[in-house]
Structures are given as C-alpha cells and as structure tokens.
Tab-separated table of C-alpha atoms in Angstrom:
chain	number	residue	atom	x	y	z
A	214	MET	CA	-134.319	-179.122	-76.790
A	215	ARG	CA	-134.337	-175.813	-77.582
A	216	ASN	CA	-132.895	-174.564	-74.292
A	217	LEU	CA	-129.172	-175.874	-75.639
A	218	LEU	CA	-130.559	-173.818	-78.130
A	219	ALA	CA	-131.204	-171.035	-75.868
A	220	PHE	CA	-127.436	-171.738	-74.368
A	221	PHE	CA	-125.533	-171.454	-77.616
A	222	LEU	CA	-127.292	-167.914	-78.906
A	223	LYS	CA	-126.559	-166.094	-75.459
A	224	ASN	CA	-122.684	-167.309	-75.556
A	225	TYR	CA	-122.607	-167.136	-79.605
A	226	PHE	CA	-119.810	-164.759	-78.632
A	227	PHE	CA	-117.253	-167.232	-77.084
A	228	PHE	CA	-118.596	-170.341	-79.903
A	229	LEU	CA	-117.510	-168.231	-83.115
A	230	PHE	CA	-114.584	-167.546	-80.612
A	231	LEU	CA	-113.924	-170.977	-80.946
A	232	MET	CA	-115.575	-171.721	-84.559
A	233	LEU	CA	-112.587	-168.646	-85.652
A	234	GLU	CA	-109.734	-170.128	-83.338
A	235	ALA	CA	-110.712	-173.805	-84.560
A	236	LEU	CA	-110.492	-172.572	-88.462
A	237	CYS	CA	-107.223	-171.108	-87.394
A	238	PHE	CA	-106.083	-174.367	-86.081
A	239	THR	CA	-106.868	-175.661	-88.759
A	240	LEU	CA	-104.225	-173.701	-90.940
A	241	ILE	CA	-101.630	-173.900	-88.887
A	242	PHE	CA	-101.461	-177.412	-88.629
A	243	ASN	CA	-102.605	-178.030	-92.031
A	244	ASN	CA	-100.078	-175.937	-93.510
A	245	SER	CA	-96.850	-177.577	-92.781
A	246	TYR	CA	-94.431	-176.439	-95.734
A	247	TYR	CA	-95.282	-179.891	-97.088
A	248	GLN	CA	-98.627	-179.346	-97.234
A	249	ARG	CA	-99.755	-175.543	-98.159
A	250	SER	CA	-98.157	-175.484	-101.420
A	251	SER	CA	-100.863	-175.090	-103.092
A	252	ILE	CA	-102.390	-172.316	-100.531
A	253	ILE	CA	-99.222	-170.146	-101.479
A	254	ARG	CA	-99.647	-170.737	-104.994
A	255	SER	CA	-102.664	-168.694	-104.846
A	256	THR	CA	-101.583	-166.339	-102.195
A	257	ASN	CA	-98.294	-165.418	-104.650
A	258	ARG	CA	-100.238	-164.277	-108.076
A	259	ILE	CA	-101.588	-161.294	-105.430
A	260	THR	CA	-98.751	-160.728	-102.765
A	261	GLY	CA	-96.588	-161.554	-106.066
A	262	ASN	CA	-97.479	-158.639	-107.853
A	263	LEU	CA	-97.655	-156.031	-104.722
A	264	ASN	CA	-94.332	-157.342	-104.100
A	265	GLN	CA	-92.667	-157.310	-107.272
A	266	VAL	CA	-93.305	-153.859	-107.385
A	267	TYR	CA	-91.979	-152.681	-104.027
A	268	ALA	CA	-88.410	-153.833	-105.269
A	269	ASP	CA	-88.884	-152.350	-108.342
A	270	ILE	CA	-88.945	-149.049	-106.261
A	271	THR	CA	-85.813	-150.189	-103.081
A	272	GLU	CA	-84.374	-152.045	-106.571
A	273	TYR	CA	-82.290	-148.593	-106.435
A	274	LEU	CA	-81.294	-149.472	-102.581
A	275	TYR	CA	-79.274	-152.503	-103.025
A	276	LEU	CA	-77.743	-152.479	-107.286
A	277	LYS	CA	-74.476	-151.548	-105.170
A	278	LYS	CA	-74.054	-154.392	-102.924
A	279	GLY	CA	-75.573	-156.462	-105.838
A	280	ASN	CA	-73.011	-154.954	-108.236
A	281	GLU	CA	-70.475	-155.438	-105.865
A	282	LEU	CA	-71.430	-159.735	-104.868
A	283	LEU	CA	-72.037	-160.234	-108.598
A	284	ALA	CA	-68.271	-159.040	-109.052
A	285	GLU	CA	-66.788	-160.916	-106.651
A	286	GLU	CA	-68.337	-163.719	-107.984
A	287	ASN	CA	-66.674	-163.060	-111.476
A	288	VAL	CA	-63.321	-162.755	-109.873
A	289	SER	CA	-63.808	-166.295	-108.241
A	290	LEU	CA	-64.956	-167.560	-110.582
A	291	HIS	CA	-62.339	-167.005	-113.387
A	292	SER	CA	-59.609	-167.891	-110.604
A	293	MET	CA	-61.362	-171.135	-111.116
A	294	ILE	CA	-60.958	-171.580	-115.067
A	295	LYS	CA	-56.976	-170.395	-114.720
A	296	VAL	CA	-56.210	-173.131	-112.720
A	297	ASP	CA	-58.059	-175.663	-114.465
A	298	THR	CA	-56.539	-174.239	-117.804
A	299	ASN	CA	-53.362	-175.138	-116.467
A	300	LEU	CA	-54.056	-179.270	-117.088
A	301	SER	CA	-54.812	-180.964	-120.716
A	302	CYS	CA	-58.827	-181.522	-119.800
A	303	ARG	CA	-60.913	-178.982	-118.583
A	304	PRO	CA	-63.170	-180.147	-116.049
A	305	SER	CA	-65.265	-177.032	-114.958
A	306	LEU	CA	-65.296	-175.526	-118.279
A	307	ILE	CA	-68.150	-179.207	-119.330
A	308	GLN	CA	-71.457	-178.241	-119.203
A	309	ASP	CA	-72.985	-180.144	-115.538
A	310	THR	CA	-74.591	-182.106	-116.875
A	311	VAL	CA	-76.620	-183.486	-113.482
A	312	PHE	CA	-77.418	-179.739	-112.147
A	313	HIS	CA	-79.369	-177.054	-114.102
A	314	TYR	CA	-79.365	-173.445	-112.430
A	315	ILE	CA	-81.855	-170.819	-112.545
A	316	CYS	CA	-81.056	-166.955	-112.214
A	317	ALA	CA	-84.035	-165.112	-109.895
A	318	LYS	CA	-84.310	-162.342	-107.975
A	319	VAL	CA	-85.774	-162.195	-104.334
A	320	ILE	CA	-88.498	-160.165	-104.784
A	321	SER	CA	-89.556	-160.094	-101.256
A	322	ASN	CA	-87.537	-161.508	-98.049
A	323	SER	CA	-87.186	-161.240	-93.435
A	324	VAL	CA	-84.467	-162.511	-91.663
A	325	ASN	CA	-86.266	-161.483	-88.539
A	326	ARG	CA	-89.065	-163.590	-87.268
A	327	ARG	CA	-88.567	-167.575	-85.860
A	328	ASN	CA	-89.290	-169.142	-89.372
A	329	ASN	CA	-88.544	-166.720	-92.934
A	330	TYR	CA	-89.689	-166.706	-95.836
A	331	PHE	CA	-88.674	-164.754	-99.619
A	332	MET	CA	-89.680	-164.659	-102.592
A	333	ILE	CA	-88.846	-165.404	-105.872
A	334	ASN	CA	-89.515	-163.333	-109.432
A	335	LYS	CA	-88.777	-166.569	-111.664
A	336	GLY	CA	-92.243	-169.416	-111.534
A	337	THR	CA	-92.886	-172.423	-113.053
A	338	VAL	CA	-92.748	-170.852	-116.137
A	339	HIS	CA	-89.794	-170.984	-115.319
A	340	GLY	CA	-89.250	-174.337	-114.652
A	341	ILE	CA	-88.732	-173.298	-110.785
A	342	GLU	CA	-90.368	-177.428	-109.222
A	343	LYS	CA	-91.140	-177.441	-105.479
A	344	ASP	CA	-88.932	-178.863	-103.756
A	345	MET	CA	-85.910	-176.719	-105.541
A	346	GLY	CA	-82.765	-175.348	-103.996
A	347	VAL	CA	-81.852	-171.589	-103.799
A	348	ILE	CA	-78.116	-170.850	-103.469
A	349	SER	CA	-77.079	-166.887	-103.703
A	350	THR	CA	-73.354	-166.102	-104.497
A	351	GLU	CA	-72.753	-166.344	-101.407
A	352	GLY	CA	-73.619	-169.494	-100.334
A	353	ILE	CA	-77.355	-171.554	-99.478
A	354	ALA	CA	-80.095	-169.337	-99.129
A	355	GLY	CA	-83.247	-171.947	-99.162
A	356	ILE	CA	-85.043	-174.203	-100.604
A	357	ILE	CA	-88.297	-173.457	-102.660
A	358	VAL	CA	-91.873	-174.251	-100.566
A	359	GLY	CA	-93.987	-172.767	-103.486
A	360	VAL	CA	-94.709	-172.281	-107.563
A	361	SER	CA	-96.838	-170.661	-109.272
A	362	GLU	CA	-96.852	-169.055	-112.608
A	363	ASN	CA	-94.065	-166.073	-112.122
A	364	PHE	CA	-93.263	-166.218	-108.693
A	365	SER	CA	-92.183	-168.696	-106.076
A	366	THR	CA	-91.669	-168.777	-101.719
A	367	ALA	CA	-89.247	-170.528	-100.976
A	368	MET	CA	-88.279	-171.097	-97.014
A	369	SER	CA	-84.953	-169.792	-95.969
A	370	LEU	CA	-82.420	-171.330	-93.958
A	371	LEU	CA	-83.487	-169.151	-90.629
A	372	HIS	CA	-86.334	-171.639	-90.737
A	373	LYS	CA	-87.132	-174.656	-87.187
A	374	ASP	CA	-88.175	-176.261	-90.116
A	375	ALA	CA	-84.545	-176.036	-91.783
A	376	ARG	CA	-82.018	-178.417	-91.210
A	377	ILE	CA	-79.627	-179.043	-94.512
A	378	SER	CA	-77.437	-182.016	-94.625
A	379	GLY	CA	-73.982	-180.306	-94.312
A	380	LYS	CA	-70.161	-181.793	-94.086
A	381	ILE	CA	-66.548	-180.521	-92.678
A	382	LYS	CA	-64.426	-179.320	-95.788
A	383	LYS	CA	-61.106	-180.608	-94.945
A	384	ASN	CA	-62.847	-183.962	-94.006
A	385	ASN	CA	-65.622	-184.685	-94.799
A	386	GLN	CA	-66.935	-185.612	-91.983
A	387	MET	CA	-71.398	-185.350	-92.127
A	388	VAL	CA	-72.486	-183.099	-89.499
A	389	SER	CA	-75.942	-181.149	-89.824
A	390	ILE	CA	-77.188	-178.088	-89.671
A	391	SER	CA	-80.420	-175.686	-88.771
A	392	TRP	CA	-81.134	-171.602	-87.163
A	393	GLY	CA	-82.067	-171.306	-83.633
A	394	GLY	CA	-83.477	-168.752	-83.831
A	395	ARG	CA	-83.077	-164.044	-82.946
A	396	ASN	CA	-79.393	-163.803	-84.965
A	397	PHE	CA	-80.008	-164.228	-88.593
A	398	ARG	CA	-76.025	-164.381	-88.916
A	399	THR	CA	-74.690	-166.999	-87.045
A	400	GLY	CA	-76.400	-170.618	-86.491
A	401	ASN	CA	-76.451	-174.902	-85.046
A	402	ILE	CA	-73.736	-177.301	-85.935
A	403	GLU	CA	-75.425	-180.359	-84.990
A	404	ASP	CA	-74.462	-183.981	-84.827
A	405	ILE	CA	-70.391	-183.713	-84.740
A	406	PRO	CA	-68.584	-187.092	-83.726
A	407	THR	CA	-67.152	-186.599	-80.392
A	408	HIS	CA	-64.004	-187.784	-81.816
A	409	ILE	CA	-64.030	-185.278	-84.551
A	410	GLN	CA	-62.468	-181.707	-83.477
A	411	LEU	CA	-63.841	-179.344	-85.256
A	412	TYR	CA	-62.215	-175.332	-84.342
A	413	PRO	CA	-63.367	-171.858	-85.412
A	414	GLY	CA	-62.473	-170.862	-89.055
A	415	ASP	CA	-63.631	-174.578	-90.381
A	416	THR	CA	-65.619	-174.640	-93.499
A	417	ILE	CA	-68.239	-176.205	-93.958
A	418	ILE	CA	-70.523	-177.077	-97.146
A	419	THR	CA	-73.064	-178.912	-97.891
A	420	SER	CA	-72.929	-182.733	-97.939
A	421	GLY	CA	-74.345	-183.473	-101.767
A	422	HIS	CA	-76.033	-186.249	-100.626
A	423	SER	CA	-79.455	-185.228	-101.218
A	424	HIS	CA	-80.176	-184.492	-105.093
A	425	ILE	CA	-81.499	-180.804	-103.381
A	426	PHE	CA	-77.809	-178.562	-103.018
A	427	PRO	CA	-75.046	-180.367	-105.140
A	428	GLU	CA	-71.545	-180.636	-103.273
A	429	GLY	CA	-69.497	-178.481	-102.223
A	430	ILE	CA	-72.169	-175.067	-101.257
A	431	HIS	CA	-70.453	-173.190	-98.967
A	432	ILE	CA	-72.145	-173.125	-95.599
A	433	GLY	CA	-70.817	-171.269	-93.137
A	434	ILE	CA	-67.275	-170.807	-91.477
A	435	THR	CA	-67.533	-172.584	-87.915
A	436	GLU	CA	-67.168	-169.677	-84.885
A	437	GLN	CA	-67.495	-171.928	-81.828
A	438	PHE	CA	-67.190	-175.771	-81.209
A	439	ILE	CA	-69.185	-176.938	-78.114
A	440	GLU	CA	-67.482	-180.205	-75.909
A	441	ARG	CA	-71.353	-181.687	-74.465
A	442	GLN	CA	-69.493	-184.719	-71.676
A	443	ASP	CA	-71.366	-187.337	-71.470
A	444	GLN	CA	-73.191	-186.949	-75.289
A	445	LEU	CA	-73.140	-188.440	-78.071
A	446	PHE	CA	-72.967	-185.729	-80.547
A	447	ASN	CA	-70.792	-182.803	-80.196
A	448	THR	CA	-72.713	-179.043	-81.210
A	449	GLY	CA	-71.266	-175.806	-81.467
A	450	THR	CA	-72.325	-172.511	-83.873
A	451	LEU	CA	-71.144	-171.035	-87.182
A	452	TRP	CA	-71.484	-167.509	-89.330
A	453	PHE	CA	-73.484	-167.905	-92.805
A	454	SER	CA	-72.155	-167.082	-95.390
A	455	THR	CA	-75.098	-166.291	-96.915
A	456	ASP	CA	-76.217	-162.102	-95.457
A	457	PHE	CA	-79.800	-163.010	-95.799
A	458	SER	CA	-80.635	-159.708	-95.088
A	459	SER	CA	-79.463	-159.039	-98.422
A	460	LEU	CA	-80.034	-161.772	-100.428
A	461	TYR	CA	-81.309	-160.331	-103.899
A	462	TYR	CA	-79.405	-162.579	-106.974
A	463	VAL	CA	-79.874	-165.886	-106.211
A	464	TYR	CA	-80.049	-168.943	-108.266
A	465	VAL	CA	-82.349	-171.773	-108.111
A	466	ILE	CA	-80.748	-175.685	-108.333
A	467	ARG	CA	-82.813	-177.344	-110.475
A	468	ASN	CA	-81.861	-181.793	-110.534
A	469	ASN	CA	-81.755	-183.387	-113.414
A	470	PHE	CA	-82.532	-186.157	-112.382
A	471	ARG	CA	-84.261	-185.735	-109.452
A	472	GLU	CA	-86.887	-188.027	-110.517
A	473	GLU	CA	-84.858	-190.886	-110.965
A	474	LEU	CA	-82.863	-191.030	-107.875
A	475	LEU	CA	-87.089	-190.175	-106.187
A	476	GLN	CA	-86.985	-193.895	-107.261
A	477	HIS	CA	-84.627	-194.861	-105.089
A	478	ASN	CA	-86.621	-194.146	-102.252
A	479	MET	CA	-84.552	-191.311	-101.188
A	480	THR	CA	-85.340	-189.673	-98.341
A	481	PRO	CA	-84.746	-186.525	-98.486
A	482	ILE	CA	-82.078	-185.239	-96.031
A	483	TYR	CA	-83.818	-181.798	-95.688
A	484	GLU	CA	-86.643	-182.901	-93.160
B	189	MET	CA	-114.387	-139.355	-93.818
B	190	ASN	CA	-116.570	-138.530	-91.757
B	191	SER	CA	-118.696	-141.515	-92.600
B	192	PRO	CA	-117.379	-144.405	-89.851
B	193	VAL	CA	-117.461	-147.021	-92.071
B	194	LEU	CA	-115.271	-145.651	-94.878
B	195	LYS	CA	-112.347	-144.611	-92.032
B	196	ASN	CA	-112.554	-148.037	-91.019
B	197	ILE	CA	-112.039	-149.008	-93.511
B	198	ILE	CA	-109.605	-147.408	-95.281
B	199	ARG	CA	-107.334	-147.456	-91.780
B	200	PHE	CA	-107.637	-150.863	-92.230
B	201	ALA	CA	-106.067	-151.182	-95.682
B	202	LEU	CA	-103.339	-148.585	-94.038
B	203	LEU	CA	-102.229	-150.554	-91.862
B	204	VAL	CA	-102.101	-153.330	-93.097
B	205	LEU	CA	-99.666	-151.632	-95.817
B	206	ILE	CA	-97.890	-149.954	-93.021
B	207	GLN	CA	-97.320	-153.480	-91.038
B	208	VAL	CA	-96.554	-155.467	-94.615
B	209	PHE	CA	-94.415	-152.728	-96.651
B	210	LEU	CA	-92.844	-151.622	-93.991
B	211	LEU	CA	-92.468	-152.418	-90.398
B	212	ASN	CA	-91.645	-156.454	-91.793
B	213	LYS	CA	-88.720	-155.062	-94.163
B	214	ILE	CA	-87.259	-153.038	-91.177
B	215	GLN	CA	-84.955	-155.267	-88.764
B	216	PHE	CA	-84.760	-154.358	-85.127
B	217	SER	CA	-82.827	-157.058	-83.651
B	218	GLY	CA	-84.548	-161.048	-83.532
B	219	TYR	CA	-86.193	-159.642	-80.287
B	220	ILE	CA	-88.126	-156.772	-81.126
B	221	ASN	CA	-90.806	-157.444	-83.602
B	222	PRO	CA	-93.806	-154.981	-83.235
B	223	TYR	CA	-97.037	-155.301	-85.365
B	224	PHE	CA	-99.250	-151.989	-84.712
B	225	TYR	CA	-102.058	-153.266	-86.830
B	226	VAL	CA	-103.094	-154.164	-83.898
B	227	LEU	CA	-104.444	-150.588	-83.293
B	228	PHE	CA	-107.479	-151.542	-86.356
B	229	ILE	CA	-109.234	-153.628	-83.203
B	230	LEU	CA	-108.090	-150.560	-80.296
B	231	SER	CA	-109.935	-148.511	-81.965
B	232	LEU	CA	-112.529	-149.523	-83.380
B	233	PRO	CA	-115.802	-147.473	-82.124
B	234	PHE	CA	-117.315	-148.901	-78.105
B	235	GLY	CA	-120.742	-149.690	-79.738
B	236	ILE	CA	-120.109	-152.731	-81.990
B	237	ARG	CA	-121.190	-155.534	-82.285
B	238	LYS	CA	-119.928	-158.611	-80.836
B	239	TRP	CA	-119.677	-161.009	-83.453
B	240	PHE	CA	-118.836	-158.117	-85.977
B	241	LEU	CA	-115.300	-157.776	-84.421
B	242	LEU	CA	-114.336	-161.166	-84.235
B	243	VAL	CA	-114.788	-161.402	-88.244
B	244	LEU	CA	-113.087	-158.117	-88.097
B	245	GLY	CA	-110.146	-159.267	-86.092
B	246	PHE	CA	-110.217	-162.874	-88.423
B	247	LEU	CA	-109.956	-160.914	-91.548
B	248	LEU	CA	-107.283	-158.136	-90.224
B	249	GLY	CA	-105.335	-161.937	-89.041
B	250	ILE	CA	-105.870	-163.170	-92.148
B	251	SER	CA	-105.005	-160.400	-94.428
B	252	ILE	CA	-101.078	-159.904	-92.779
B	253	ASP	CA	-100.751	-164.029	-92.735
B	254	TYR	CA	-101.283	-164.078	-96.443
B	255	PHE	CA	-98.767	-161.344	-96.288
B	256	SER	CA	-96.264	-162.469	-94.051
B	257	GLY	CA	-96.609	-166.103	-95.003
B	258	THR	CA	-97.533	-168.063	-91.588
B	259	LEU	CA	-101.433	-168.603	-92.393
B	260	GLY	CA	-103.154	-168.448	-89.484
B	261	ILE	CA	-100.602	-167.777	-86.561
B	262	HIS	CA	-101.687	-164.192	-87.151
B	263	ALA	CA	-105.530	-164.198	-87.224
B	264	ALA	CA	-105.385	-166.623	-84.587
B	265	ALA	CA	-104.003	-164.044	-81.810
B	266	THR	CA	-106.324	-161.447	-82.511
B	267	VAL	CA	-109.138	-162.643	-82.519
B	268	PHE	CA	-107.110	-163.931	-79.068
B	269	MET	CA	-106.787	-160.657	-78.867
B	270	ALA	CA	-110.721	-159.244	-80.362
B	271	PHE	CA	-112.134	-161.361	-78.129
B	272	CYS	CA	-110.510	-160.627	-75.194
B	273	ARG	CA	-111.417	-156.986	-76.033
B	274	PRO	CA	-114.284	-156.722	-74.635
B	275	GLY	CA	-113.722	-157.923	-71.355
B	276	ILE	CA	-111.262	-155.737	-70.460
B	277	ILE	CA	-113.410	-152.539	-70.704
B	278	ARG	CA	-115.705	-153.911	-69.000
B	279	LEU	CA	-112.834	-154.546	-65.853
B	280	LEU	CA	-111.526	-150.465	-67.104
B	281	SER	CA	-114.231	-149.024	-67.764
B	282	VAL	CA	-115.491	-146.147	-64.732
B	283	LYS	CA	-119.049	-145.824	-66.073
B	284	ASP	CA	-121.104	-148.586	-67.500
B	285	ASP	CA	-122.811	-146.705	-70.433
B	286	LEU	CA	-120.418	-145.446	-72.716
B	287	GLU	CA	-121.271	-144.302	-75.709
B	288	PRO	CA	-121.744	-147.075	-79.058
B	289	ASP	CA	-120.002	-144.544	-81.596
B	290	ILE	CA	-116.870	-142.973	-78.701
B	291	GLU	CA	-113.699	-144.312	-79.450
B	292	PRO	CA	-110.849	-145.533	-77.034
B	293	SER	CA	-108.856	-143.174	-77.526
B	294	ILE	CA	-105.761	-141.446	-75.493
B	295	ARG	CA	-107.950	-137.543	-76.777
B	296	ASN	CA	-111.373	-139.229	-75.203
B	297	PHE	CA	-110.033	-140.847	-71.738
B	298	GLY	CA	-106.172	-139.772	-71.193
B	299	PHE	CA	-103.132	-141.648	-71.297
B	300	LEU	CA	-103.572	-143.705	-68.367
B	301	TRP	CA	-106.846	-145.685	-69.640
B	302	TYR	CA	-105.256	-145.241	-72.934
B	303	PHE	CA	-102.079	-147.099	-71.940
B	304	THR	CA	-103.259	-149.583	-69.856
B	305	TYR	CA	-106.538	-151.046	-71.980
B	306	SER	CA	-103.721	-150.999	-75.409
B	307	GLY	CA	-100.446	-152.224	-72.874
B	308	SER	CA	-102.670	-155.127	-72.291
B	309	LEU	CA	-104.438	-155.953	-75.217
B	310	VAL	CA	-101.073	-156.286	-76.864
B	311	PHE	CA	-99.401	-158.051	-74.919
B	312	LEU	CA	-102.202	-160.895	-75.207
B	313	HIS	CA	-101.908	-161.065	-78.589
B	314	HIS	CA	-98.379	-160.616	-79.090
B	315	LEU	CA	-98.585	-164.210	-76.143
B	316	VAL	CA	-100.731	-165.737	-78.293
B	317	LEU	CA	-98.706	-165.048	-81.657
B	318	PHE	CA	-95.073	-165.133	-80.895
B	319	TYR	CA	-95.634	-168.915	-78.706
B	320	LEU	CA	-97.018	-169.858	-81.731
B	321	GLU	CA	-94.772	-168.894	-84.385
B	322	ILE	CA	-91.753	-170.403	-82.191
B	323	PHE	CA	-94.179	-173.581	-80.536
B	324	ARG	CA	-92.055	-174.970	-78.909
B	325	PHE	CA	-91.239	-175.364	-75.138
B	326	SER	CA	-87.022	-175.534	-75.355
B	327	GLU	CA	-87.737	-171.467	-76.411
B	328	PHE	CA	-90.189	-170.443	-72.920
B	329	PHE	CA	-88.247	-167.866	-71.965
B	330	SER	CA	-87.084	-166.383	-74.622
B	331	THR	CA	-89.813	-166.418	-76.407
B	332	PHE	CA	-90.973	-164.747	-73.189
B	333	LEU	CA	-88.683	-162.426	-73.333
B	334	MET	CA	-89.089	-161.577	-77.227
B	335	VAL	CA	-93.008	-161.493	-76.128
B	336	ILE	CA	-92.326	-159.278	-73.613
B	337	LEU	CA	-90.111	-156.025	-75.723
B	338	SER	CA	-92.144	-156.654	-78.713
B	339	SER	CA	-94.404	-155.460	-77.354
B	340	ILE	CA	-93.241	-152.018	-75.597
B	341	PHE	CA	-91.948	-151.205	-79.046
B	342	SER	CA	-95.653	-151.960	-80.237
B	343	LEU	CA	-97.292	-150.324	-77.667
B	344	VAL	CA	-94.521	-147.076	-78.810
B	345	PHE	CA	-95.411	-147.101	-82.397
B	346	ILE	CA	-99.318	-146.705	-81.016
B	347	LEU	CA	-99.607	-144.784	-78.717
B	348	ILE	CA	-96.673	-142.036	-81.100
B	349	ALA	CA	-99.659	-142.595	-83.241
B	350	GLN	CA	-102.275	-141.829	-80.624
B	351	TYR	CA	-100.301	-138.645	-80.534
B	352	LEU	CA	-100.572	-138.158	-84.218
B	353	PHE	CA	-103.752	-138.731	-85.434
B	354	TYR	CA	-105.974	-138.134	-81.871
B	355	ARG	CA	-104.960	-134.213	-81.348
B	356	LYS	CA	-107.346	-132.593	-79.795
B	357	LYS	CA	-108.949	-129.486	-81.343
C-alpha cells in the first residue's frame, strides 16, 4: 500500500494531468448541446453582461447595414400586403395564431469555428425558451439552446449538429440542409432523391415539418448540384440567404402549439 | 507591477480579454483561427511548480471556454500543453540549471530557441484543440491543414508580442 502511495506521489504530475483531462472530457461529452443548457444558463449571466457592453460599443458600426436590411424587409412586407388587398379577404393580415415572433438583438456571434453560437439580448423574461427557432430578416439563423433571465444562447446553423429539414420551393421535395464547415456562406444539401433534378438558382425553404420553424422561411439558393453515381441520394451545395457574419436583428419564433405537438411524440426534425 | 504574481494575474486577464473580444471577433478565414492566449502558459517562469502549471492551464482554458460556449475543449488543449511544457523545456535547454525566476522569452534565450519552444507547444495545443472541436474522421486532412495554418498565425502573434513587450533594455 505504501509503495502504491509512493508511486502515485512520485508520478503526481502525470496523474494530476490525467485527472484534469478526465474532467475536461466529462465536460465536453456531457455537454452536447442538449444537456448543456444548465451550464449555459450560469455562463449567460456573467458573459451576457460583458457581451452587452461590447455590443453597445460596436453597435454604431453596424447601424447602416442593419437599417438597410430592415428597410428591405419592410419593402417585401409592403409588397405582400398590396397583393393581398386585391383579394376580397386579407389572409396575411390575420394574426398568425400558431407562430409568435419576438424581436431580439445579437450581442455576440462567431462564424469561423466548426461549431458556432450566437447570443441575443432577450431571455426567459421576454418569453424565450429552449428549442425555439431563430430567423434573421434574410432567412433562417439558428435555434435557442440555453436561456437565462435576460439573455439566450443560440446554436447557429453553422454547427456540426445543425440539420434543418428543408424543401425545394418549386416542387416541395424534402431535402436536408447542413453545414460542412469553413465557408460561412455555403452549406450542403443532402438526401435529394435521384429522380429530382436540381438547378443552380433553385430556392430552398424550410419545410414546416418541424415545430421549430414555420413553413417557407428562406434557407438559401442552390449553387451546385452533384449527381452521385450508384448512390440512393444526390447532394448539392447552396448559398445561405442569411449572412451569418452580420447578424444584427433577429426574430425568435415561439410555436403556440408546441406542447400539443410534442404530445404526438413528434421528434424534432432538427437534430 | 514588480510582483510576479500580480504581473501574471494581469497578463491572464488581458490575454483572455484580447482573445475573447478581439481575436474571436475577427474573421480571418475558415482555416485560420489564431489562439493567442496560450502565451500565458508559454511565459510562466521556469521555477513554477508542475501541479500549479496544470491548474493554471485548466483555469485559463476554462475561462476561454466560458466565453466561447465550447465547454471543456480549450481546457483540455491547454492542460495538455501545460503537461508538455516541462518536457519540451528539458529537451531544448542546453544547461541543466535554469534559474527559477526567469521567464522563457526571446530576450533571455534568443529567437531560435524561443521559436522552437513556442512553435512546438502551440502546435501541440492546436492539434488537440481542433481535433476535439471537429471530432470527425471524415474531415481529418482539412482539420490538419487548419491546425498548421492556425498555428503559424498564433505563432506570428506571439512573436510580435515578444518583440513589443520584451525589448532588450
């Protein structure tokens, strides 16, 4: 026994190293994005305030771009109303009873890592919960993975675990969208059945089959279609419609029927 | 500012802030993510207790993790780097009796020595970091490219810092 103890003491450096590494690995593997919300919640309070200060300082740099994006969105919304007033009823002016939108500002963001997250300045006080979708004025942006009182952390679409259920706008064919890393402007289209031909320029939108995102939110424009011989599915690449490097104002989407949908044991398509 | 403890505490805080609020915010390219904060581990004096070195590595890594939302990855890489440091120093030092108060720097040991020392440790740190972050065999080679390019960039930052703050008096 004494020998064993002496052995440990003699090599304490190595064993301490093993212990600390074991601790790190426990942290890494117990914190895939589903279980990590509790830790993110405690971190949010500290880092949230610091990030808020940082965002307040740098806000002026993005005002112009932010205003342009919001103006463009206003234009597209105006044009939608105009079309609908020609009809006898105004379907788009009836309030959406399924999805409720909460506006928030991005206070911290990254695009250059393999797994990216961004932080927004709204939290539980404003009605934000885990697993809500986040969209920008241009298209899909991410999903909330952790909330504290005043801040929330969202997993960006630029994440290795992000997989969005989308569809090809012209023929409603389901595909799935993921991010291959490195270039934050392009993503991968997967699971295209062989009988479907995709052309550069085809729009990919959300399918609405998950309870997280409503149908018809822009994901991106097809860049390239890759036919794979002797495989069941073809693949492709797309340009994301959202410029993740300049996320500024975003909308968090609350699904009012989420609890009810979950009772049907629908697994979220967003893995 | 003369106390080495105070100096290192300030250096710790400063490097974490620079990393989190400056370098993490700059988009160089998908392949290049410099991690400058490892300079803290590189610059600790030779006489530091080995266990304390590991603990400091862990604390530094976990602080970066807290801000980046990557719990454990930076900590694992920095602890590994701290673990390798005594071995690398033993390999590189010509004489056996290094004065415990001296910090490894270009001023004290010359460019070539410091370049090999920091280069190997930064490379080991980035190797663990990027493979842990990506954790996919399908991206093995592109990850390796990322490790090499990012190491070069981090090293450039570290060497510039050396020349800026450790000038010969």
